[in-house]
XYZ file of C-alpha atoms in Angstrom:
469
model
C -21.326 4.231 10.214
C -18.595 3.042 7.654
C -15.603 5.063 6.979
C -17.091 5.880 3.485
C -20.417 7.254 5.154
C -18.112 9.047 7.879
C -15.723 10.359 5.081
C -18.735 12.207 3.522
C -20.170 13.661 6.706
C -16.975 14.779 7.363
C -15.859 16.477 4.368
C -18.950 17.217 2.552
C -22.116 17.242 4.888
C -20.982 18.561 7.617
C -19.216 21.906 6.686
C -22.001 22.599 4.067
C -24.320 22.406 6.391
C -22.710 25.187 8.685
C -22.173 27.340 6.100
C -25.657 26.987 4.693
C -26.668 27.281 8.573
C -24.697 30.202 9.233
C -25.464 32.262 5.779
C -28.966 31.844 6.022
C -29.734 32.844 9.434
C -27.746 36.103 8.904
C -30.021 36.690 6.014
C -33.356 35.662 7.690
C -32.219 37.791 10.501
C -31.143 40.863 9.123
C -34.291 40.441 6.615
C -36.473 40.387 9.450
C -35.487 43.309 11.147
C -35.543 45.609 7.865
C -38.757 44.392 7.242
C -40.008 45.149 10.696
C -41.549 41.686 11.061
C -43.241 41.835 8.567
C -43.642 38.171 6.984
C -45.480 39.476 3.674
C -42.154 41.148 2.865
C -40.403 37.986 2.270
C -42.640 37.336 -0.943
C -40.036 39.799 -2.420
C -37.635 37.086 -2.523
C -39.890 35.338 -5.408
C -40.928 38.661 -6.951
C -37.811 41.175 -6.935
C -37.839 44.443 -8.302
C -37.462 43.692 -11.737
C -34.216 46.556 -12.093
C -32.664 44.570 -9.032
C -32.780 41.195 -10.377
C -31.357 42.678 -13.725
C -28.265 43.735 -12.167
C -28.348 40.374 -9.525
C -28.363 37.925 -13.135
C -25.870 40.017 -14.548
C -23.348 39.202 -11.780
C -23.770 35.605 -11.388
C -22.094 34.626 -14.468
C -19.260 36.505 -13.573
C -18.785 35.586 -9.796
C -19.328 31.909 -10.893
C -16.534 32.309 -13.797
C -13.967 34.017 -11.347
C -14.764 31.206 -8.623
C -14.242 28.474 -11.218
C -11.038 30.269 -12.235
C -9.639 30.552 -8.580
C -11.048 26.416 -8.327
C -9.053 25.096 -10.782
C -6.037 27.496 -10.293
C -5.749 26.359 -6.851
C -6.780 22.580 -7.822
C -4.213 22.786 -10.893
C -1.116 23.465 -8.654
C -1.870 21.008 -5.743
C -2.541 18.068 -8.143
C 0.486 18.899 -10.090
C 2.687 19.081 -6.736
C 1.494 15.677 -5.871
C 1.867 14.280 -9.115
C 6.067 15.263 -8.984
C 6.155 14.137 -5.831
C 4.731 10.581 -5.576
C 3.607 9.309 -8.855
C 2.265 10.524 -12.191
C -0.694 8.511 -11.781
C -2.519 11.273 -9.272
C -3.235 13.416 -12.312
C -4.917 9.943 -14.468
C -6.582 9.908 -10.966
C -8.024 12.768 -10.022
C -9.400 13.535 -13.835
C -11.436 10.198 -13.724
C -12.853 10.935 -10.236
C -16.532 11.952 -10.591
C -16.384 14.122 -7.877
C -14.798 16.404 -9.897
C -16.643 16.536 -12.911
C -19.694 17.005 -10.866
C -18.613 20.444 -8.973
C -16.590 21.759 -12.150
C -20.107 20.903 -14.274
C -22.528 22.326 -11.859
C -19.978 25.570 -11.982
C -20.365 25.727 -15.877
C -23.834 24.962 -16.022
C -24.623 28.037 -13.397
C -22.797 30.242 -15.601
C -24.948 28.951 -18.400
C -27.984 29.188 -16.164
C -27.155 33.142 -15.868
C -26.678 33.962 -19.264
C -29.497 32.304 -20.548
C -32.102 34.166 -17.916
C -30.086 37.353 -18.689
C -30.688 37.129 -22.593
C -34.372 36.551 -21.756
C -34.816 38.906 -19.805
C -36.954 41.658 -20.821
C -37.843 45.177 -19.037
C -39.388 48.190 -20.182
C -42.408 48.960 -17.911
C -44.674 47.483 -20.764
C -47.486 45.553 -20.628
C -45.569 43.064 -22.943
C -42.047 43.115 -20.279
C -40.626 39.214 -19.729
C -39.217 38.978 -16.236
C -38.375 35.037 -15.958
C -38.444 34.841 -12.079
C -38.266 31.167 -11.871
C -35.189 31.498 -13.997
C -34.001 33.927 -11.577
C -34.327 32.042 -8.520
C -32.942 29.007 -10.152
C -29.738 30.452 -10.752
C -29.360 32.840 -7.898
C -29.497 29.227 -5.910
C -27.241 27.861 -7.884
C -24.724 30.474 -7.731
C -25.424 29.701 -3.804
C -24.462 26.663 -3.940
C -21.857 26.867 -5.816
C -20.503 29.722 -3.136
C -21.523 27.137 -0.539
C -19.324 24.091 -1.785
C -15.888 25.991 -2.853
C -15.030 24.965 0.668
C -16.229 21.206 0.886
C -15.080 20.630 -2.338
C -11.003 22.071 -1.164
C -11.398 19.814 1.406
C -12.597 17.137 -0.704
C -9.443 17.618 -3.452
C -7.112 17.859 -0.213
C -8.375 14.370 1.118
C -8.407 12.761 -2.552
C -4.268 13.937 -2.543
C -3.766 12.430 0.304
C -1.107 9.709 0.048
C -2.531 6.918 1.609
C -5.661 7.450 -0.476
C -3.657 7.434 -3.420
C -1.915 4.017 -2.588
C -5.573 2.661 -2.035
C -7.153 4.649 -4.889
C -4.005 2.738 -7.189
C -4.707 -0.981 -5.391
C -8.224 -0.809 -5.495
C -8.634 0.192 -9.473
C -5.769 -2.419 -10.302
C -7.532 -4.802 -8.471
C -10.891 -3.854 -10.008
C -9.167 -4.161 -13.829
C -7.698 -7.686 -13.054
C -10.758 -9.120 -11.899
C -12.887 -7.220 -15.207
C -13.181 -10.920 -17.438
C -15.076 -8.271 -20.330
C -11.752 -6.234 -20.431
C -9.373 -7.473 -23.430
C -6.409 -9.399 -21.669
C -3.713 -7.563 -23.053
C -5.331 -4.879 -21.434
C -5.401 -6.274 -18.058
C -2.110 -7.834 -18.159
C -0.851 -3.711 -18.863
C -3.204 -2.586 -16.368
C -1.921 -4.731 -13.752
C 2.051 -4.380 -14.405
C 0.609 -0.379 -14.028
C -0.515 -0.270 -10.721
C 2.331 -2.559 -9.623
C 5.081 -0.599 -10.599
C 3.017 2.957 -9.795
C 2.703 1.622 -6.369
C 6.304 0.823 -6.040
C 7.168 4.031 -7.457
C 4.882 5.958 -4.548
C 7.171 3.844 -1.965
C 10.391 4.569 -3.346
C 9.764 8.581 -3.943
C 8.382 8.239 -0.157
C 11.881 6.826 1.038
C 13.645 10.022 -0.960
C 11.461 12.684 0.749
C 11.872 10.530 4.221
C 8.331 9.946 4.276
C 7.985 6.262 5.770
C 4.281 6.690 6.500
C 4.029 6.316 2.532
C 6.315 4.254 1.553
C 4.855 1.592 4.408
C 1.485 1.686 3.431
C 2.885 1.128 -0.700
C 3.999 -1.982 0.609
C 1.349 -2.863 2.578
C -0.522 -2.665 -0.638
C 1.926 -4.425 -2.611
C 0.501 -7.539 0.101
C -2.827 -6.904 -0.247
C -3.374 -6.979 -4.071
C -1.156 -10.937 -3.737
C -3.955 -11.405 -1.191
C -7.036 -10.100 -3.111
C -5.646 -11.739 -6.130
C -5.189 -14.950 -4.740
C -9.292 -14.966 -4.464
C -9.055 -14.298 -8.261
C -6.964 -17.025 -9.597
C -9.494 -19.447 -10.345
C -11.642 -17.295 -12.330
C -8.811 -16.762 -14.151
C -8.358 -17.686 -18.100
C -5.007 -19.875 -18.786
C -3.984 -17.002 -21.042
C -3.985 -14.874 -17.735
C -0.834 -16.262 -16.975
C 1.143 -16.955 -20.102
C 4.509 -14.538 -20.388
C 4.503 -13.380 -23.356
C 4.189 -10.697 -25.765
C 4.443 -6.794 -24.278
C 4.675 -8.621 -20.737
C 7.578 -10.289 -21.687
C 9.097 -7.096 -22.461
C 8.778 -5.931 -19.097
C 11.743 -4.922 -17.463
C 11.338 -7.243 -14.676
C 11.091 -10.083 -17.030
C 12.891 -9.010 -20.128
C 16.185 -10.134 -19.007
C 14.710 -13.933 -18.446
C 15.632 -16.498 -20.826
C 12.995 -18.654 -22.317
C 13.416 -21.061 -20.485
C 12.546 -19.816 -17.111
C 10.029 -17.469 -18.912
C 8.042 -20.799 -19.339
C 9.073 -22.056 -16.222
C 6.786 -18.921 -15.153
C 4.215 -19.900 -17.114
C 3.944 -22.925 -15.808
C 4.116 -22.069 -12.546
C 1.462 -19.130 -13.123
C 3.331 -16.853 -11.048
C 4.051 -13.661 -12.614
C 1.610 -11.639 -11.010
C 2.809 -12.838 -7.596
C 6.674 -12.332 -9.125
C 6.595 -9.147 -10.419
C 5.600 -7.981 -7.109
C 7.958 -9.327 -5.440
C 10.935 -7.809 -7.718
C 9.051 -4.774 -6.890
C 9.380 -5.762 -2.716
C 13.196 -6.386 -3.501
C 13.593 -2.948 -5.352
C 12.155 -1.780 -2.009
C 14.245 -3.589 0.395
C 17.862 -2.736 -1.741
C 16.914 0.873 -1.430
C 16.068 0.849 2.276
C 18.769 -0.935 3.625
C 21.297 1.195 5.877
C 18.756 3.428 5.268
C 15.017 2.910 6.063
C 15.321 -0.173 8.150
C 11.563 -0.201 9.032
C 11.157 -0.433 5.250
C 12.821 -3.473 5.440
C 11.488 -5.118 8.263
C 7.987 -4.465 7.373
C 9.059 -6.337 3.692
C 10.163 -8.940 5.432
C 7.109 -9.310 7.520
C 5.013 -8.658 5.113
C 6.978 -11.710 3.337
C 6.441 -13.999 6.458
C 2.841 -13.463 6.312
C 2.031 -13.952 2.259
C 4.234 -17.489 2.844
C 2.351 -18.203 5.877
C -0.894 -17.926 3.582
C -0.065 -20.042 0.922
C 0.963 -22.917 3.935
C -2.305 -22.420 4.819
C -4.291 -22.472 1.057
C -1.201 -25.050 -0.172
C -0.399 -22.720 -2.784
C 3.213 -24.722 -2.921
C 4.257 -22.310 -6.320
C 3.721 -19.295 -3.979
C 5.813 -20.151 -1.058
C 8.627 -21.326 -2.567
C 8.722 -18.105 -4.829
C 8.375 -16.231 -1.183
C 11.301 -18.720 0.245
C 13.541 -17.902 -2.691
C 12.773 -13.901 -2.412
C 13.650 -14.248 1.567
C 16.987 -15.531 0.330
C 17.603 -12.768 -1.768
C 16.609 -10.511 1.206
C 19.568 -12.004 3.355
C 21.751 -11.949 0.689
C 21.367 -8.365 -0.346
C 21.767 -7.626 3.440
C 25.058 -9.292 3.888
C 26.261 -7.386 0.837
C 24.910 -4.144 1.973
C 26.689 -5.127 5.632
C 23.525 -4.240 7.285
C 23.898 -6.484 10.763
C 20.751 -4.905 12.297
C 18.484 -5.985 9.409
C 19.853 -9.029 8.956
C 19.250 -9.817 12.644
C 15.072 -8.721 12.004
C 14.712 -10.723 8.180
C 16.109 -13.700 10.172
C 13.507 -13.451 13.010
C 11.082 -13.343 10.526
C 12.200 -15.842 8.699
C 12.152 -18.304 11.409
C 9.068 -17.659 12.591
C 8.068 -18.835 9.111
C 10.100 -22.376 9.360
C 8.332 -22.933 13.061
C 4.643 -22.548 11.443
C 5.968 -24.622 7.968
C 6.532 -27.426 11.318
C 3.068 -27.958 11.695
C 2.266 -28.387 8.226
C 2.512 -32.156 6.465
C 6.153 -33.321 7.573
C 7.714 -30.342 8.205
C 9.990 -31.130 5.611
C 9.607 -27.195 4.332
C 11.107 -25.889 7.652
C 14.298 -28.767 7.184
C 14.384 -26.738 4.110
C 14.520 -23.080 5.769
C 17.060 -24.342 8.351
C 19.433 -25.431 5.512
C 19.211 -21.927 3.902
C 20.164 -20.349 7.778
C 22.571 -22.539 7.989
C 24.764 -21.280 4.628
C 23.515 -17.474 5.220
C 25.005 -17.689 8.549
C 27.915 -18.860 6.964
C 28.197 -16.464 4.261
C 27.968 -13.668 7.251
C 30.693 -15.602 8.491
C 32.993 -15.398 5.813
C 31.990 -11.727 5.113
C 33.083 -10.678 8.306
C 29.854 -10.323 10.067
C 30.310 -13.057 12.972
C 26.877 -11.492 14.570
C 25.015 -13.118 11.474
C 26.414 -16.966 12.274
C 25.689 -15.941 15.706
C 21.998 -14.632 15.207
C 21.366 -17.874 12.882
C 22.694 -19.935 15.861
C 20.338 -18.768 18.455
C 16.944 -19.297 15.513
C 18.240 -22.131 15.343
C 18.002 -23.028 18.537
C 15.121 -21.938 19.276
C 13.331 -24.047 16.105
C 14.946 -26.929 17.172
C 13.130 -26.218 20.845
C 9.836 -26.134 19.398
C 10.389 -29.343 16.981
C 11.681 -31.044 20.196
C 8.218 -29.795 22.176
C 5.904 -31.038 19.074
C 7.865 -34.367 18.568
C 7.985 -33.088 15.048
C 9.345 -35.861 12.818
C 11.891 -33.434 11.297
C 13.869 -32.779 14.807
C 16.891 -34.837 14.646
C 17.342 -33.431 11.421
C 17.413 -30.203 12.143
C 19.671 -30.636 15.343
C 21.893 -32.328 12.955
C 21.734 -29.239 10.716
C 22.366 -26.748 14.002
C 25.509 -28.936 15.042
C 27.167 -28.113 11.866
C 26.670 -24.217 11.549
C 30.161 -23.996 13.286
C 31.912 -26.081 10.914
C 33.636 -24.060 8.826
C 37.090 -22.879 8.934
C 38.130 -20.710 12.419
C 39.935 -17.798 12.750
C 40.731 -15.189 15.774
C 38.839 -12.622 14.087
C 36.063 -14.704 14.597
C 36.145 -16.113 17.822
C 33.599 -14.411 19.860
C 30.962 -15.525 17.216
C 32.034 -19.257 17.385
C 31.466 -19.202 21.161
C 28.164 -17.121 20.785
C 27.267 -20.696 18.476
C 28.675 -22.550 21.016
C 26.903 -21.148 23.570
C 23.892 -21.662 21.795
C 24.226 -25.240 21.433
C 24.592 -25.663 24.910
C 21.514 -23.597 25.397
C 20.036 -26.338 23.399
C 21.812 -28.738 25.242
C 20.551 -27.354 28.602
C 16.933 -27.435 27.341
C 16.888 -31.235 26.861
C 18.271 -32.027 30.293
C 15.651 -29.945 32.151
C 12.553 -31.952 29.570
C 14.541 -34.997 30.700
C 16.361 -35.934 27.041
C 20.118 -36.779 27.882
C 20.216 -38.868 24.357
C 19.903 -35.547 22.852
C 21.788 -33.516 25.223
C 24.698 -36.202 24.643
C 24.780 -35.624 21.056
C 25.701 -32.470 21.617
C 28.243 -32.822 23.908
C 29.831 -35.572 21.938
C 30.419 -33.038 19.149
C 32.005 -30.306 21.711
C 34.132 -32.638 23.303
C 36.696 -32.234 20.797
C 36.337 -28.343 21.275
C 39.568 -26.265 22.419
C 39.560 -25.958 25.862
C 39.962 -22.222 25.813
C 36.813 -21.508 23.506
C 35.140 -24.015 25.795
């Protein structure tokens, strides 16, 4: 059973089904017992006194009103609480759901039901006396079930408000709207910036109520629709990805110049862009803040580049390189050591799977970029950084040495020069954590039998100051 099927039992099946269950054997037995046994007296359930049923028709379109007053009293409030809380969008949401036309129709058209029967009716012990007792039983059922599914259907809007839902509700309709080719392309492109920024709006009202469990699964979401779209690209006009027009005007891109507006274009990766500003709005708010935020970004991150390695989507991973650089870069700024130390984890575990693909010329590339990041932590005053980038290093350089990857001398050469820069006292104990990394290194090629390497590396500490050494 799918969690669809399971959802329905649950919310819908199942507690309508007690209450029907419960309701009806009170009647039967209570019925039973007046009547003595009797079974002939249940035939006055389809042929009630005619006075009874009267009064019986006359209520229903009341109780029905008052419980379709209390429904969307109660239904009014909790939408509107959601709504301020996490995004506007709930409201768009929950008024498009069918669900809830359904039960709010069925409510009306019981009232109607009632009214009509009651105009009809006709009683006045004559021969010529109307008593419409199929209309009767028609809407004293309804009015049953409309008693029976007040419950359910709470349930039901409670579920619908929930969060998560939302999030998936918002993914799975912008997802639905992109992939439309009958919808007008204007309409799409709109449609699409939408959910995007709706999305990233759930995550960052999440983060100011200190709910994480949100604001996790919007960025979650944020992944999947790169991943679900990435199935649509080729289906995909050329217009699709022209910036232009009201897109242009975006605030993510409004600020571009023309020239790297086309450069997108080109590219065709505004889709894939915008949510990535959307990941880096994210990621400034969280930091010294929400650090989970952040490392889930940056895994996230790690994971989209690792996919386009795999489907050679070159556009895509250098757009996701470029955004991990503004990740470190924001966290030196923000002076956030503890992140820094997670982004860079995950950011070498992307160079060591860009090793195994065509020359490994992408991870050369991602052990350049540790290299200055560790220096700009350096120079900012946070020695952990350098020292954190020496011991990635380190370990990359182990696992190019272990695949004979092509790429290994240069990126020893690359880890040799981390500690390059100017010195001071300050500074010390992270110079000597690099140090100590590079014999690490150092150590590892002995024991695999490499002194050529291991010599390299002592040939550029043998100049080192005695007391560092």
């Amino acid at each position: 059973m799918d969690a669809s099927r399971r959802s329905t039992w649950r919310i819908w099946l199942m507690p309508l089904s007690i209450l029907a269950g419960a309701a009806l054997t009170v009647f039967v037995f209570t019925f039973w017992i007046d009547a003595g046994g009797d079974l002939a007296a249940f035939d006055r359930l389809f042929h009630p006194n005619p006075e009874s049923a009267r009064q019986a028709i006359g209520n229903t379109a009341e109780v029905v009103s008052a419980v379709l007053g209390i429904a969307i009293t109660v239904v009014a409030i909790v939408v509107e609480l959601a709504s301020n809380r996490y995004t506007h969008r709930v409201t768009e949401l929950f008024v498009g759901e069918p669900v809830n036309f359904a039960v709010m129709g069925f409510f009306v058209i019981t009232a109607l039901q009632a009214i009509l029967v009651a105009v009809v009716f006709d009683h006045q012990d004559l021969p010529t006396d109307f008593i419409p007792y199929t209309g009767i039983l028609v809407a004293l059922a309804m009015l049953a079930f409309c008693l029976l599914i007040v419950l359910p259907y709470f349930a039901f809007v409670l579920e619908f408000l929930n969060p998560i839902s939302i999030v998936d509700r918002i993914r799975a309709h912008t997802m639905k709207i992109v992939g439309r080719g009958r919808t007008a392309l204007s309409m799409r492109q709109a449609e699409a910036v939408r959910g995007i920024e709706q999305l990233a709006d759930v995550g960052l009202n999440s983060m100011e109520h200190k709910d994480k469990g949100i604001s996790m699964a919007s960025v979650d979401a944020l992944k999947a629709m790169i991943l679900e779209y990435q199935a649509l690209r080729p289906n995909l006009q050329a217009d699709w990805f022209r910036v232009d027009g009201e897109l242009a005007h975006n605030p993510d891109f409004v600020s571009m110049s023309d020239d790297v507006l086309a450069a997108v274009t080109r590219r065709r990766i505004w889709f894939e862009m915008k949510i990535l500003r959307k990941y880096q709005t994210l990621y400034n708010e969280a930091l010294n803040r929400m650090r989970d935020i952040n490392y889930l970004i940056a895994i996230n991150t790690r994971q989209l580049a690792e996919h386009a390695l795999d489907t050679k989507n070159d556009e895509l991973f250098e757009l996701l390189v470029k955004f991990f650089n503004t990740y470190l870069r924001a966290t030196v700024n923000a002076r956030d050591v503890r992140t820094a130390y997670n982004v860079l984890q995950q950011y070498r575990l992307l160079a060591e799977r860009a090793l195994n693909h065509e020359t490994g010329a992408r991870a050369v590339e991602i052990a350049r970029y540790f290299k200055y990041y560790g220096l700009v932590g350096f120079h900012a005053t946070l020695p952990f950084v350098l020292e954190t980038v020496a011991y990635d290093l380190c370990a990359l350089n182990e696992l190019a040495f272990d695949q004979r990857s092509p790429v290994h001398r240069e990126l020893l050469r690359i880890f040799l020069e981390v500690d390059k820069e100017s010195e001071s006292d300050i500074q010390e104990v992270s110079l000597r954590g690099v140090r100590k990394a590079q014999v690490k290194l150092a150590t590892y090629y002995l024991v695999n039998g490499d002194e050529k390497l291991a010599r390299e590396i002592f040939r550029d500490m043998e100049r080192e100051r005695r007391d560092r050494l």
